[in-house]
């Protein structure tokens, strides 16, 4: 049976020093997804580390709040999170660990304190997972706020800035036009405009999200958005500046906006910071012929 303990663990405002939940070689090459990325229709609410069969460690001292493994209901529908464990670190701060390997470790059904760095599971590939990894989440305010784990974990080395790719104008859900610097385009009305941005980190080929974007049109700021935390407001999760998912992403690309370009020269400037604050900026200058 799954364990769920409602009482909270008091830390008395003690500063929590968080550890990486997987002690693995080359961590900078194994961080495959970061906080705030698009997942089609929702934000990625944690961080992913590629790992198979390695010990999962408590990120800090805490009380076992919840654990659920497939063995609790072998004939039931598998949760998207797969096997999971939640810890209560006090003062409304929780951590959760998903896609764990089958086989609950002894003691996880008890209402007890685990030490920082204590083994609580092994990394696996259960639930909705396309490859063995640990997805972990850091929550505050008793679950009302989800925090970017990078803000409190030891530094992950990354000297490579993000790569800003194509600017796209979307006519509908399936049709779009790519806009390159110097292009001449015909346009009749406002359309959603997106830009592709990726951060490879130290490992070439990885496609991670970024921590902050800023976009302007013809010298006027359109949007400045960061992904340091998510909070629940009026039935949906919003980022630090109060943007819901639909205002930040469209078709898995970063949404510049629903733009009605002026006739003649238009300039879009994009700035992007990764989670080590490496900065890239790119300017698109193009010419518009307004069609009636």
Short mmCIF file of C-alpha atoms in Angstrom, two decimals:
data_model
loop_
_atom_site.label_atom_id
_atom_site.label_comp_id
_atom_site.label_asym_id
_atom_site.label_seq_id
_atom_site.Cartn_x
_atom_site.Cartn_y
_atom_site.Cartn_z
CA UNK A 1 0.00 0.00 0.00
CA UNK A 2 1.26 3.51 -0.79
CA UNK A 3 2.37 5.54 2.20
CA UNK A 4 1.07 9.08 2.71
CA UNK A 5 1.83 11.00 5.91
CA UNK A 6 0.02 14.31 6.41
CA UNK A 7 1.98 15.77 9.31
CA UNK A 8 4.79 18.20 8.51
CA UNK A 9 8.43 18.14 9.50
CA UNK A 10 9.51 21.35 11.29
CA UNK A 11 12.89 22.80 10.37
CA UNK A 12 12.45 26.04 12.36
CA UNK A 13 13.64 28.21 9.44
CA UNK A 14 16.88 26.27 9.17
CA UNK A 15 18.78 26.96 5.92
CA UNK A 16 18.55 23.87 3.71
CA UNK A 17 21.63 22.91 1.73
CA UNK A 18 20.42 20.76 -1.14
CA UNK A 19 22.44 17.95 -2.73
CA UNK A 20 22.13 16.44 -6.19
CA UNK A 21 19.81 13.41 -5.89
CA UNK A 22 22.07 11.34 -8.15
CA UNK A 23 25.78 11.14 -7.46
CA UNK A 24 27.01 10.33 -10.93
CA UNK A 25 30.13 11.01 -12.95
CA UNK A 26 29.90 13.84 -15.49
CA UNK A 27 26.69 15.39 -14.14
CA UNK A 28 27.15 18.30 -16.56
CA UNK A 29 26.66 15.87 -19.47
CA UNK A 30 23.66 14.08 -17.96
CA UNK A 31 21.30 16.97 -17.26
CA UNK A 32 18.96 16.32 -20.18
CA UNK A 33 16.01 18.60 -19.35
CA UNK A 34 15.70 21.67 -17.20
CA UNK A 35 12.96 23.60 -15.44
CA UNK A 36 10.27 25.45 -17.37
CA UNK A 37 10.65 23.76 -20.76
CA UNK A 38 7.63 23.12 -22.98
CA UNK A 39 5.95 19.74 -22.75
CA UNK A 40 3.38 20.33 -25.47
CA UNK A 41 0.65 21.78 -23.25
CA UNK A 42 2.38 22.31 -19.90
CA UNK A 43 5.62 23.35 -18.26
CA UNK A 44 8.34 20.84 -17.39
CA UNK A 45 8.14 21.20 -13.62
CA UNK A 46 11.52 19.80 -12.62
CA UNK A 47 14.89 18.62 -13.82
CA UNK A 48 15.96 15.39 -15.55
CA UNK A 49 19.21 13.49 -15.07
CA UNK A 50 19.99 10.59 -17.38
CA UNK A 51 20.69 7.60 -15.14
CA UNK A 52 19.94 3.88 -14.93
CA UNK A 53 20.13 1.81 -11.75
CA UNK A 54 22.05 4.39 -9.72
CA UNK A 55 21.15 5.28 -6.11
CA UNK A 56 18.66 8.12 -5.65
CA UNK A 57 19.65 10.24 -2.66
CA UNK A 58 17.59 12.51 -0.43
CA UNK A 59 18.36 16.08 -1.50
CA UNK A 60 18.25 17.19 2.14
CA UNK A 61 17.18 15.90 5.54
CA UNK A 62 13.47 15.29 5.57
CA UNK A 63 10.55 13.17 6.58
CA UNK A 64 9.05 10.55 4.26
CA UNK A 65 5.82 12.15 3.09
CA UNK A 66 4.65 9.74 0.39
CA UNK A 67 5.78 6.78 -1.67
CA UNK A 68 4.03 4.82 -4.38
CA UNK A 69 5.39 1.84 -6.30
CA UNK A 70 3.84 -0.46 -8.87
CA UNK A 71 3.89 -3.27 -6.33
CA UNK A 72 1.20 -1.39 -4.36
CA UNK A 73 -1.33 -2.11 -7.11
CA UNK A 74 0.18 -4.52 -9.68
CA UNK A 75 -3.02 -4.59 -11.76
CA UNK A 76 -3.75 -0.88 -11.62
CA UNK A 77 -3.01 1.71 -14.29
CA UNK A 78 0.56 2.96 -14.11
CA UNK A 79 0.92 6.61 -13.10
CA UNK A 80 2.83 8.96 -15.43
CA UNK A 81 5.30 9.58 -12.63
CA UNK A 82 5.99 5.88 -12.29
CA UNK A 83 7.38 4.77 -8.95
CA UNK A 84 7.82 7.87 -6.80
CA UNK A 85 8.92 9.15 -3.39
CA UNK A 86 8.14 12.50 -1.74
CA UNK A 87 10.06 14.05 1.15
CA UNK A 88 9.03 16.87 3.50
CA UNK A 89 11.99 19.11 4.38
CA UNK A 90 10.09 21.44 6.69
CA UNK A 91 8.63 24.94 6.38
CA UNK A 92 6.47 23.89 3.43
CA UNK A 93 9.39 22.64 1.30
CA UNK A 94 9.03 19.26 -0.44
CA UNK A 95 11.08 17.27 -2.94
CA UNK A 96 9.78 14.50 -5.17
CA UNK A 97 11.55 11.80 -7.21
CA UNK A 98 9.94 10.06 -10.22
CA UNK A 99 10.39 7.10 -12.62
CA UNK A 100 12.18 5.06 -9.95
CA UNK A 101 13.23 1.46 -10.46
CA UNK A 102 10.82 -1.23 -9.25
CA UNK A 103 11.32 -2.40 -5.69
CA UNK A 104 10.66 -0.12 -2.72
CA UNK A 105 13.58 0.03 -0.30
CA UNK A 106 12.97 -0.99 3.33
CA UNK A 107 11.71 1.78 5.60
CA UNK A 108 9.90 3.87 2.98
CA UNK A 109 6.50 2.97 4.44
CA UNK A 110 7.50 4.36 7.82
CA UNK A 111 6.92 7.90 9.03
CA UNK A 112 10.59 8.62 9.70
CA UNK A 113 13.37 11.12 9.06
CA UNK A 114 15.92 10.40 6.35
CA UNK A 115 19.33 12.05 6.32
CA UNK A 116 20.64 14.29 3.56
CA UNK A 117 22.28 12.01 0.99
CA UNK A 118 20.56 8.86 2.29
CA UNK A 119 19.60 6.33 -0.40
CA UNK A 120 15.84 6.22 -0.96
CA UNK A 121 15.56 4.39 -4.33
CA UNK A 122 17.31 3.59 -7.60
CA UNK A 123 16.91 5.40 -10.92
CA UNK A 124 14.68 3.64 -13.43
CA UNK A 125 12.34 3.96 -16.38
CA UNK A 126 8.84 3.52 -14.94
CA UNK A 127 5.77 5.58 -15.79
CA UNK A 128 5.68 7.85 -18.84
CA UNK A 129 9.40 7.79 -19.51
CA UNK A 130 11.19 7.36 -22.83
CA UNK A 131 14.51 6.36 -21.25
CA UNK A 132 16.04 5.69 -17.86
CA UNK A 133 16.34 8.94 -15.90
CA UNK A 134 15.43 10.68 -12.68
CA UNK A 135 12.89 13.47 -12.84
CA UNK A 136 12.90 15.40 -9.60
CA UNK A 137 10.87 18.37 -8.40
CA UNK A 138 11.41 20.97 -5.67
CA UNK A 139 8.26 22.54 -4.19
CA UNK A 140 7.74 25.40 -1.72
CA UNK A 141 4.76 26.97 0.07
CA UNK A 142 3.30 23.49 0.69
CA UNK A 143 3.17 22.77 -3.04
CA UNK A 144 1.80 26.12 -4.25
CA UNK A 145 5.15 27.09 -5.79
CA UNK A 146 7.54 24.94 -7.82
CA UNK A 147 11.15 26.12 -7.84
CA UNK A 148 13.91 25.70 -10.40
CA UNK A 149 16.26 23.21 -8.68
CA UNK A 150 19.27 24.88 -10.35
CA UNK A 151 18.76 27.84 -7.99
CA UNK A 152 19.69 25.82 -4.92
CA UNK A 153 21.82 22.90 -6.19
CA UNK A 154 25.62 22.92 -6.63
CA UNK A 155 26.78 24.61 -9.84
CA UNK A 156 26.67 22.59 -13.07
CA UNK A 157 29.46 23.65 -15.42
CA UNK A 158 28.30 25.10 -18.76
CA UNK A 159 30.27 27.65 -20.78
CA UNK A 160 28.20 27.34 -23.98
CA UNK A 161 25.56 30.04 -24.60
CA UNK A 162 22.12 29.18 -25.99
CA UNK A 163 21.55 28.91 -29.74
CA UNK A 164 18.78 31.07 -31.21
CA UNK A 165 17.31 29.46 -34.31
CA UNK A 166 14.51 30.24 -36.70
CA UNK A 167 11.82 32.89 -36.53
CA UNK A 168 8.48 31.43 -37.64
CA UNK A 169 5.14 33.01 -38.58
CA UNK A 170 2.31 30.52 -38.02
CA UNK A 171 -0.67 30.75 -40.39
CA UNK A 172 -2.46 27.93 -38.54
CA UNK A 173 -1.67 24.89 -36.41
CA UNK A 174 0.14 23.13 -39.25
CA UNK A 175 1.35 25.81 -41.66
CA UNK A 176 4.13 28.30 -40.99
CA UNK A 177 6.67 30.44 -42.82
CA UNK A 178 10.29 30.89 -41.81
CA UNK A 179 11.59 34.46 -41.67
CA UNK A 180 15.31 35.03 -42.21
CA UNK A 181 17.31 38.17 -41.71
CA UNK A 182 16.84 40.40 -44.78
CA UNK A 183 13.69 38.66 -46.06
CA UNK A 184 10.80 40.42 -47.81
CA UNK A 185 7.37 39.07 -46.78
CA UNK A 186 3.74 39.73 -47.66
CA UNK A 187 1.33 39.74 -44.74
CA UNK A 188 -2.32 40.67 -44.27
CA UNK A 189 -2.96 40.52 -40.50
CA UNK A 190 -1.53 39.54 -37.15
CA UNK A 191 -0.17 36.00 -36.73
CA UNK A 192 1.57 34.08 -33.90
CA UNK A 193 5.33 34.49 -34.19
CA UNK A 194 7.74 32.07 -32.49
CA UNK A 195 11.47 31.57 -32.17
CA UNK A 196 13.44 28.38 -31.57
CA UNK A 197 15.96 28.54 -28.73
CA UNK A 198 18.03 25.66 -27.37
CA UNK A 199 20.81 25.21 -24.87
CA UNK A 200 23.19 22.30 -25.44
CA UNK A 201 25.29 22.86 -22.33
CA UNK A 202 28.62 21.03 -22.37
CA UNK A 203 27.32 18.06 -24.35
CA UNK A 204 26.75 18.74 -28.04
CA UNK A 205 23.36 17.66 -29.30
CA UNK A 206 21.39 18.17 -26.10
CA UNK A 207 18.34 20.38 -26.51
CA UNK A 208 17.55 22.01 -23.22
CA UNK A 209 15.45 25.07 -22.49
CA UNK A 210 16.67 28.42 -21.21
CA UNK A 211 16.17 30.34 -17.98
CA UNK A 212 15.20 33.72 -19.39
CA UNK A 213 14.13 35.33 -22.67
CA UNK A 214 13.62 38.92 -23.77
CA UNK A 215 12.11 40.00 -27.08
CA UNK A 216 11.50 43.40 -28.62
CA UNK A 217 9.88 44.63 -31.85
CA UNK A 218 11.12 47.81 -33.48
CA UNK A 219 12.85 48.88 -30.29
CA UNK A 220 9.83 48.30 -28.04
CA UNK A 221 9.97 45.58 -25.40
CA UNK A 222 7.37 42.88 -26.04
CA UNK A 223 8.17 40.32 -23.38
CA UNK A 224 10.65 39.54 -20.63
CA UNK A 225 10.09 36.15 -19.07
CA UNK A 226 12.05 33.96 -16.67
CA UNK A 227 11.72 30.37 -15.49
CA UNK A 228 12.93 30.53 -11.89
CA UNK A 229 9.65 29.31 -10.41
CA UNK A 230 6.04 28.46 -11.18
CA UNK A 231 3.08 29.38 -8.99
CA UNK A 232 -0.53 28.26 -9.12
CA UNK A 233 -3.00 31.06 -9.79
CA UNK A 234 -6.62 30.98 -10.94
CA UNK A 235 -6.53 27.39 -12.08
CA UNK A 236 -3.21 27.38 -13.97
CA UNK A 237 0.52 27.45 -13.42
CA UNK A 238 2.26 30.74 -14.20
CA UNK A 239 5.90 31.81 -14.33
CA UNK A 240 7.58 34.46 -12.18
CA UNK A 241 6.17 37.33 -14.26
CA UNK A 242 2.65 35.88 -14.26
CA UNK A 243 2.67 34.40 -17.79
CA UNK A 244 0.71 31.14 -18.24
CA UNK A 245 2.05 28.42 -20.52
CA UNK A 246 -0.02 29.58 -23.51
CA UNK A 247 1.61 33.04 -23.39
CA UNK A 248 5.13 31.63 -23.43
CA UNK A 249 4.98 28.71 -25.87
CA UNK A 250 3.37 27.84 -29.18
CA UNK A 251 4.10 24.57 -30.99
CA UNK A 252 6.96 23.87 -28.54
CA UNK A 253 8.71 27.10 -29.58
CA UNK A 254 9.05 30.28 -27.53
CA UNK A 255 6.17 32.60 -28.36
CA UNK A 256 7.25 36.10 -29.38
CA UNK A 257 3.63 37.20 -29.62
CA UNK A 258 0.63 37.59 -31.88
CA UNK A 259 2.20 40.32 -34.02
CA UNK A 260 0.76 42.77 -36.50
CA UNK A 261 3.83 44.07 -38.35
CA UNK A 262 4.04 47.55 -39.80
CA UNK A 263 4.58 48.17 -43.48
CA UNK A 264 8.26 48.43 -44.35
CA UNK A 265 11.22 47.53 -42.15
CA UNK A 266 10.64 45.51 -38.97
CA UNK A 267 13.27 44.43 -36.44
CA UNK A 268 12.86 41.67 -33.85
CA UNK A 269 15.61 41.33 -31.26
CA UNK A 270 15.85 38.18 -29.12
CA UNK A 271 17.99 37.69 -26.02
CA UNK A 272 18.29 34.33 -24.25
CA UNK A 273 20.10 33.31 -21.06
CA UNK A 274 20.79 29.72 -20.01
CA UNK A 275 20.88 28.48 -16.42
CA UNK A 276 24.53 29.55 -16.00
CA UNK A 277 23.58 33.01 -17.29
CA UNK A 278 25.44 32.60 -20.59
CA UNK A 279 23.82 35.10 -22.97
CA UNK A 280 23.04 35.00 -26.69
CA UNK A 281 21.31 37.68 -28.71
CA UNK A 282 20.10 37.68 -32.30
CA UNK A 283 18.43 40.31 -34.46
CA UNK A 284 16.06 39.62 -37.36
CA UNK A 285 15.58 42.53 -39.80
CA UNK A 286 12.97 41.98 -42.52
CA UNK A 287 10.70 43.96 -44.77
CA UNK A 288 6.90 43.71 -44.81
CA UNK A 289 4.43 44.44 -47.59
CA UNK A 290 1.00 44.80 -46.01
CA UNK A 291 -1.70 43.14 -48.13
CA UNK A 292 -5.32 44.19 -47.85
#
